[in-house]
PDB file of C-alpha atoms in Angstrom:
ATOM      1  CA  MET A 785     -70.118 121.734-138.620  1.00  0.00           C
ATOM      2  CA  PRO A 786     -74.267 122.170-140.642  1.00  0.00           C
ATOM      3  CA  LEU A 787     -74.254 125.154-142.873  1.00  0.00           C
ATOM      4  CA  GLN A 788     -76.235 127.893-141.301  1.00  0.00           C
ATOM      5  CA  PRO A 789     -79.459 128.771-143.194  1.00  0.00           C
ATOM      6  CA  ALA A 790     -79.656 131.831-144.905  1.00  0.00           C
ATOM      7  CA  ILE A 791     -81.472 135.078-144.116  1.00  0.00           C
ATOM      8  CA  THR A 792     -83.632 137.019-146.517  1.00  0.00           C
ATOM      9  CA  GLU A 793     -86.166 138.785-144.656  1.00  0.00           C
ATOM     10  CA  ILE A 794     -84.060 142.327-145.140  1.00  0.00           C
ATOM     11  CA  ASP A 795     -84.806 144.171-141.835  1.00  0.00           C
ATOM     12  CA  GLN A 796     -82.847 141.308-140.743  1.00  0.00           C
ATOM     13  CA  LEU A 797     -79.736 142.038-142.555  1.00  0.00           C
ATOM     14  CA  LYS A 798     -79.890 145.685-140.623  1.00  0.00           C
ATOM     15  CA  ASP A 799     -76.164 145.263-139.717  1.00  0.00           C
ATOM     16  CA  ARG A 800     -75.595 144.913-142.913  1.00  0.00           C
ATOM     17  CA  PRO A 801     -73.810 148.295-144.095  1.00  0.00           C
ATOM     18  CA  ALA A 802     -74.109 147.621-147.275  1.00  0.00           C
ATOM     19  CA  ALA A 803     -77.516 146.598-146.905  1.00  0.00           C
ATOM     20  CA  ALA A 804     -78.976 149.451-144.885  1.00  0.00           C
ATOM     21  CA  ALA A 805     -77.462 151.605-146.398  1.00  0.00           C
ATOM     22  CA  LEU A 806     -78.918 150.626-149.881  1.00  0.00           C
ATOM     23  CA  GLN A 807     -82.123 150.302-147.678  1.00  0.00           C
ATOM     24  CA  SER A 808     -82.551 153.898-146.753  1.00  0.00           C
ATOM     25  CA  ALA A 809     -81.355 154.961-149.946  1.00  0.00           C
ATOM     26  CA  SER A 810     -85.000 152.823-151.362  1.00  0.00           C
ATOM     27  CA  LEU A 811     -82.567 151.165-153.714  1.00  0.00           C
ATOM     28  CA  LEU A 812     -83.134 147.274-151.994  1.00  0.00           C
ATOM     29  CA  GLU A 813     -85.752 145.388-154.484  1.00  0.00           C
ATOM     30  CA  ALA A 814     -84.152 142.490-152.002  1.00  0.00           C
ATOM     31  CA  ALA A 815     -80.582 140.665-150.096  1.00  0.00           C
ATOM     32  CA  LYS A 816     -79.679 137.740-149.208  1.00  0.00           C
ATOM     33  CA  PHE A 817     -76.695 137.374-146.824  1.00  0.00           C
ATOM     34  CA  ASP A 818     -75.516 133.225-146.887  1.00  0.00           C
ATOM     35  CA  ARG A 819     -71.872 131.795-146.390  1.00  0.00           C
ATOM     36  CA  ASP A 820     -70.790 134.965-144.918  1.00  0.00           C
ATOM     37  CA  GLU A 821     -71.532 136.558-148.397  1.00  0.00           C
ATOM     38  CA  LEU A 822     -73.886 139.337-149.217  1.00  0.00           C
ATOM     39  CA  THR A 823     -75.663 139.518-152.118  1.00  0.00           C
ATOM     40  CA  ILE A 824     -78.757 142.790-153.167  1.00  0.00           C
ATOM     41  CA  TYR A 825     -80.474 143.051-155.297  1.00  0.00           C
ATOM     42  CA  VAL A 826     -80.760 146.403-156.876  1.00  0.00           C
ATOM     43  CA  ASN A 827     -83.421 147.916-159.769  1.00  0.00           C
ATOM     44  CA  ARG A 828     -81.198 148.081-163.062  1.00  0.00           C
ATOM     45  CA  ALA A 829     -82.012 152.054-163.877  1.00  0.00           C
ATOM     46  CA  ASP A 830     -80.965 152.403-159.184  1.00  0.00           C
ATOM     47  CA  ILE A 831     -78.085 150.363-160.761  1.00  0.00           C
ATOM     48  CA  ARG A 832     -75.076 154.063-161.193  1.00  0.00           C
ATOM     49  CA  ARG A 833     -76.951 155.401-157.525  1.00  0.00           C
ATOM     50  CA  ALA A 834     -76.587 152.372-155.622  1.00  0.00           C
ATOM     51  CA  CYS A 835     -72.680 152.233-156.990  1.00  0.00           C
ATOM     52  CA  GLU A 836     -72.041 155.871-156.047  1.00  0.00           C
ATOM     53  CA  ILE A 837     -73.767 154.597-152.523  1.00  0.00           C
ATOM     54  CA  LEU A 838     -71.568 152.113-151.635  1.00  0.00           C
ATOM     55  CA  ARG A 839     -68.520 153.848-152.964  1.00  0.00           C
ATOM     56  CA  GLU A 840     -68.453 157.038-151.229  1.00  0.00           C
ATOM     57  CA  ASP A 841     -70.822 156.103-147.467  1.00  0.00           C
ATOM     58  CA  THR A 842     -68.235 156.492-144.788  1.00  0.00           C
ATOM     59  CA  GLN A 843     -70.274 152.615-143.650  1.00  0.00           C
ATOM     60  CA  THR A 844     -69.261 150.975-146.818  1.00  0.00           C
ATOM     61  CA  LYS A 845     -66.332 152.250-148.639  1.00  0.00           C
ATOM     62  CA  PHE A 846     -66.257 149.675-151.597  1.00  0.00           C
ATOM     63  CA  ASN A 847     -63.488 151.560-153.555  1.00  0.00           C
ATOM     64  CA  PHE A 848     -62.775 148.460-155.762  1.00  0.00           C
ATOM     65  CA  LEU A 849     -64.953 147.056-158.733  1.00  0.00           C
ATOM     66  CA  SER A 850     -63.891 143.693-158.552  1.00  0.00           C
ATOM     67  CA  ASP A 851     -65.683 141.423-161.397  1.00  0.00           C
ATOM     68  CA  ILE A 852     -68.137 142.096-163.887  1.00  0.00           C
ATOM     69  CA  THR A 853     -70.630 139.540-165.703  1.00  0.00           C
ATOM     70  CA  CYS A 854     -73.178 137.915-166.555  1.00  0.00           C
ATOM     71  CA  VAL A 855     -76.262 134.614-166.589  1.00  0.00           C
ATOM     72  CA  ASP A 856     -78.362 134.271-168.740  1.00  0.00           C
ATOM     73  CA  LEU A 857     -81.575 132.892-167.236  1.00  0.00           C
ATOM     74  CA  PHE A 858     -83.179 131.246-170.728  1.00  0.00           C
ATOM     75  CA  PRO A 859     -86.040 130.588-170.862  1.00  0.00           C
ATOM     76  CA  SER A 860     -86.884 132.605-167.518  1.00  0.00           C
ATOM     77  CA  GLU A 861     -87.945 136.525-167.547  1.00  0.00           C
ATOM     78  CA  PRO A 862     -86.239 138.592-167.092  1.00  0.00           C
ATOM     79  CA  ARG A 863     -83.465 136.774-168.778  1.00  0.00           C
ATOM     80  CA  PHE A 864     -80.791 137.713-167.878  1.00  0.00           C
ATOM     81  CA  GLU A 865     -78.540 138.914-164.089  1.00  0.00           C
ATOM     82  CA  VAL A 866     -75.469 141.476-164.102  1.00  0.00           C
ATOM     83  CA  ILE A 867     -73.834 141.035-161.157  1.00  0.00           C
ATOM     84  CA  TYR A 868     -71.266 143.520-160.514  1.00  0.00           C
ATOM     85  CA  SER A 869     -68.661 142.316-157.112  1.00  0.00           C
ATOM     86  CA  LEU A 870     -67.172 145.092-155.189  1.00  0.00           C
ATOM     87  CA  LEU A 871     -64.644 145.238-152.791  1.00  0.00           C
ATOM     88  CA  SER A 872     -63.652 147.176-149.796  1.00  0.00           C
ATOM     89  CA  HIS A 873     -60.481 147.365-148.815  1.00  0.00           C
ATOM     90  CA  SER A 874     -60.273 149.193-145.802  1.00  0.00           C
ATOM     91  CA  ARG A 875     -63.784 146.905-144.366  1.00  0.00           C
ATOM     92  CA  LYS A 876     -62.322 143.550-145.783  1.00  0.00           C
ATOM     93  CA  GLU A 877     -65.512 143.059-147.665  1.00  0.00           C
ATOM     94  CA  ARG A 878     -66.998 141.859-150.424  1.00  0.00           C
ATOM     95  CA  VAL A 879     -70.921 142.504-151.401  1.00  0.00           C
ATOM     96  CA  ARG A 880     -72.445 141.244-155.148  1.00  0.00           C
ATOM     97  CA  ILE A 881     -74.282 143.403-156.811  1.00  0.00           C
ATOM     98  CA  ILE A 882     -77.665 142.236-159.146  1.00  0.00           C
ATOM     99  CA  ALA A 883     -79.510 143.569-161.493  1.00  0.00           C
ATOM    100  CA  LYS A 884     -82.150 141.213-163.753  1.00  0.00           C
ATOM    101  CA  LEU A 885     -82.605 142.341-167.044  1.00  0.00           C
ATOM    102  CA  PRO A 886     -85.173 141.538-169.656  1.00  0.00           C
ATOM    103  CA  GLY A 887     -84.627 139.760-172.937  1.00  0.00           C
ATOM    104  CA  GLY A 888     -85.890 142.054-174.832  1.00  0.00           C
ATOM    105  CA  ASP A 889     -84.071 144.860-174.131  1.00  0.00           C
ATOM    106  CA  PRO A 890     -81.075 143.169-171.907  1.00  0.00           C
ATOM    107  CA  SER A 891     -79.502 147.244-171.597  1.00  0.00           C
ATOM    108  CA  ILE A 892     -77.689 149.237-168.134  1.00  0.00           C
ATOM    109  CA  GLU A 893     -75.757 151.926-167.441  1.00  0.00           C
ATOM    110  CA  SER A 894     -72.662 152.344-167.381  1.00  0.00           C
ATOM    111  CA  LEU A 895     -70.650 152.305-164.410  1.00  0.00           C
ATOM    112  CA  MET A 896     -67.302 153.739-166.372  1.00  0.00           C
ATOM    113  CA  GLY A 897     -67.587 157.092-164.606  1.00  0.00           C
ATOM    114  CA  LEU A 898     -67.562 155.385-161.052  1.00  0.00           C
ATOM    115  CA  TRP A 899     -64.592 152.532-161.511  1.00  0.00           C
ATOM    116  CA  ALA A 900     -61.433 152.578-164.530  1.00  0.00           C
ATOM    117  CA  SER A 901     -62.422 148.718-164.286  1.00  0.00           C
ATOM    118  CA  ALA A 902     -65.691 148.464-165.621  1.00  0.00           C
ATOM    119  CA  ASN A 903     -64.074 148.843-169.294  1.00  0.00           C
ATOM    120  CA  PHE A 904     -63.237 145.695-170.175  1.00  0.00           C
ATOM    121  CA  PHE A 905     -65.712 143.910-168.547  1.00  0.00           C
ATOM    122  CA  GLU A 906     -68.948 145.727-169.527  1.00  0.00           C
ATOM    123  CA  ARG A 907     -67.229 145.278-172.876  1.00  0.00           C
ATOM    124  CA  GLU A 908     -67.047 141.320-172.036  1.00  0.00           C
ATOM    125  CA  VAL A 909     -70.172 140.959-171.546  1.00  0.00           C
ATOM    126  CA  PHE A 910     -71.170 143.036-174.546  1.00  0.00           C
ATOM    127  CA  ASP A 911     -69.725 140.371-176.377  1.00  0.00           C
ATOM    128  CA  LEU A 912     -70.573 137.340-174.783  1.00  0.00           C
ATOM    129  CA  PHE A 913     -73.929 137.826-173.460  1.00  0.00           C
ATOM    130  CA  GLY A 914     -75.295 141.162-175.228  1.00  0.00           C
ATOM    131  CA  VAL A 915     -76.167 143.480-173.236  1.00  0.00           C
ATOM    132  CA  ARG A 916     -75.953 146.789-173.730  1.00  0.00           C
ATOM    133  CA  PHE A 917     -73.407 149.256-171.082  1.00  0.00           C
ATOM    134  CA  VAL A 918     -75.720 152.488-172.189  1.00  0.00           C
ATOM    135  CA  GLY A 919     -72.868 154.773-172.036  1.00  0.00           C
ATOM    136  CA  HIS A 920     -70.031 153.437-172.477  1.00  0.00           C
ATOM    137  CA  PRO A 921     -67.593 154.907-174.825  1.00  0.00           C
ATOM    138  CA  ASN A 922     -66.183 152.307-176.481  1.00  0.00           C
ATOM    139  CA  MET A 923     -68.811 149.168-176.896  1.00  0.00           C
ATOM    140  CA  ARG A 924     -67.586 147.601-178.927  1.00  0.00           C
ATOM    141  CA  ARG A 925     -66.718 143.505-179.674  1.00  0.00           C
ATOM    142  CA  ILE A 926     -63.109 142.629-177.064  1.00  0.00           C
ATOM    143  CA  MET A 927     -62.772 138.668-176.878  1.00  0.00           C
ATOM    144  CA  MET A 928     -64.692 137.505-180.785  1.00  0.00           C
ATOM    145  CA  PRO A 929     -64.144 139.396-184.159  1.00  0.00           C
ATOM    146  CA  GLU A 930     -65.786 142.322-184.797  1.00  0.00           C
ATOM    147  CA  ASP A 931     -67.515 140.443-187.783  1.00  0.00           C
ATOM    148  CA  TRP A 932     -69.134 137.757-184.962  1.00  0.00           C
ATOM    149  CA  GLU A 933     -72.692 136.786-185.605  1.00  0.00           C
ATOM    150  CA  GLY A 934     -74.393 136.924-181.940  1.00  0.00           C
ATOM    151  CA  HIS A 935     -73.597 136.442-178.892  1.00  0.00           C
ATOM    152  CA  PRO A 936     -71.667 132.583-177.910  1.00  0.00           C
ATOM    153  CA  LEU A 937     -72.520 132.859-173.378  1.00  0.00           C
ATOM    154  CA  ARG A 938     -76.067 132.646-174.025  1.00  0.00           C
ATOM    155  CA  LYS A 939     -77.944 129.370-174.113  1.00  0.00           C
ATOM    156  CA  ASP A 940     -80.071 129.735-176.722  1.00  0.00           C
ATOM    157  CA  TYR A 941     -76.486 130.534-179.240  1.00  0.00           C
ATOM    158  CA  PRO A 942     -75.655 127.296-181.277  1.00  0.00           C
ATOM    159  CA  VAL A 943     -73.460 124.829-180.096  1.00  0.00           C
ATOM    160  CA  GLU A 944     -72.030 124.755-183.324  1.00  0.00           C
ATOM    161  CA  GLY A 945     -72.454 128.276-184.026  1.00  0.00           C
ATOM    162  CA  TYR A 946     -74.209 129.893-186.962  1.00  0.00           C
ATOM    163  CA  ARG A 947     -73.726 128.077-189.840  1.00  0.00           C
TER     164      ARG A 947
END
């Protein structure tokens, strides 16, 4: 069976409750539905509000933050994409939320107040990529030693580390 082409036209995604909820709040920058997966792009300044809507809206009810990760697109700008994977247990549905961050100021608001599971995910992304989560109560390294120089998953990090 051949793959269906990805849907990127926002008007064609109005039947998807997550896309509709964020579009009605004017928080939806872009969206893509491909291989039964919905990806939504939001402005980094709106990440907390977008996640609050997706968690609280009766049509979405994304009650679980299952992962936060990051992609370094160096040398492109914006350099980083912070990716949030949300799950709605009651609707048996997942959504991916992406916020783009510039290389000169890789910071975004913490989601600790919405989901306790954000704690270690945010610390891991900070440790490995150097993305700061504003408002996080314990933003310190979690995987690398405290005196480690740099962030090892950045694409400009030396292969053999700093010497």
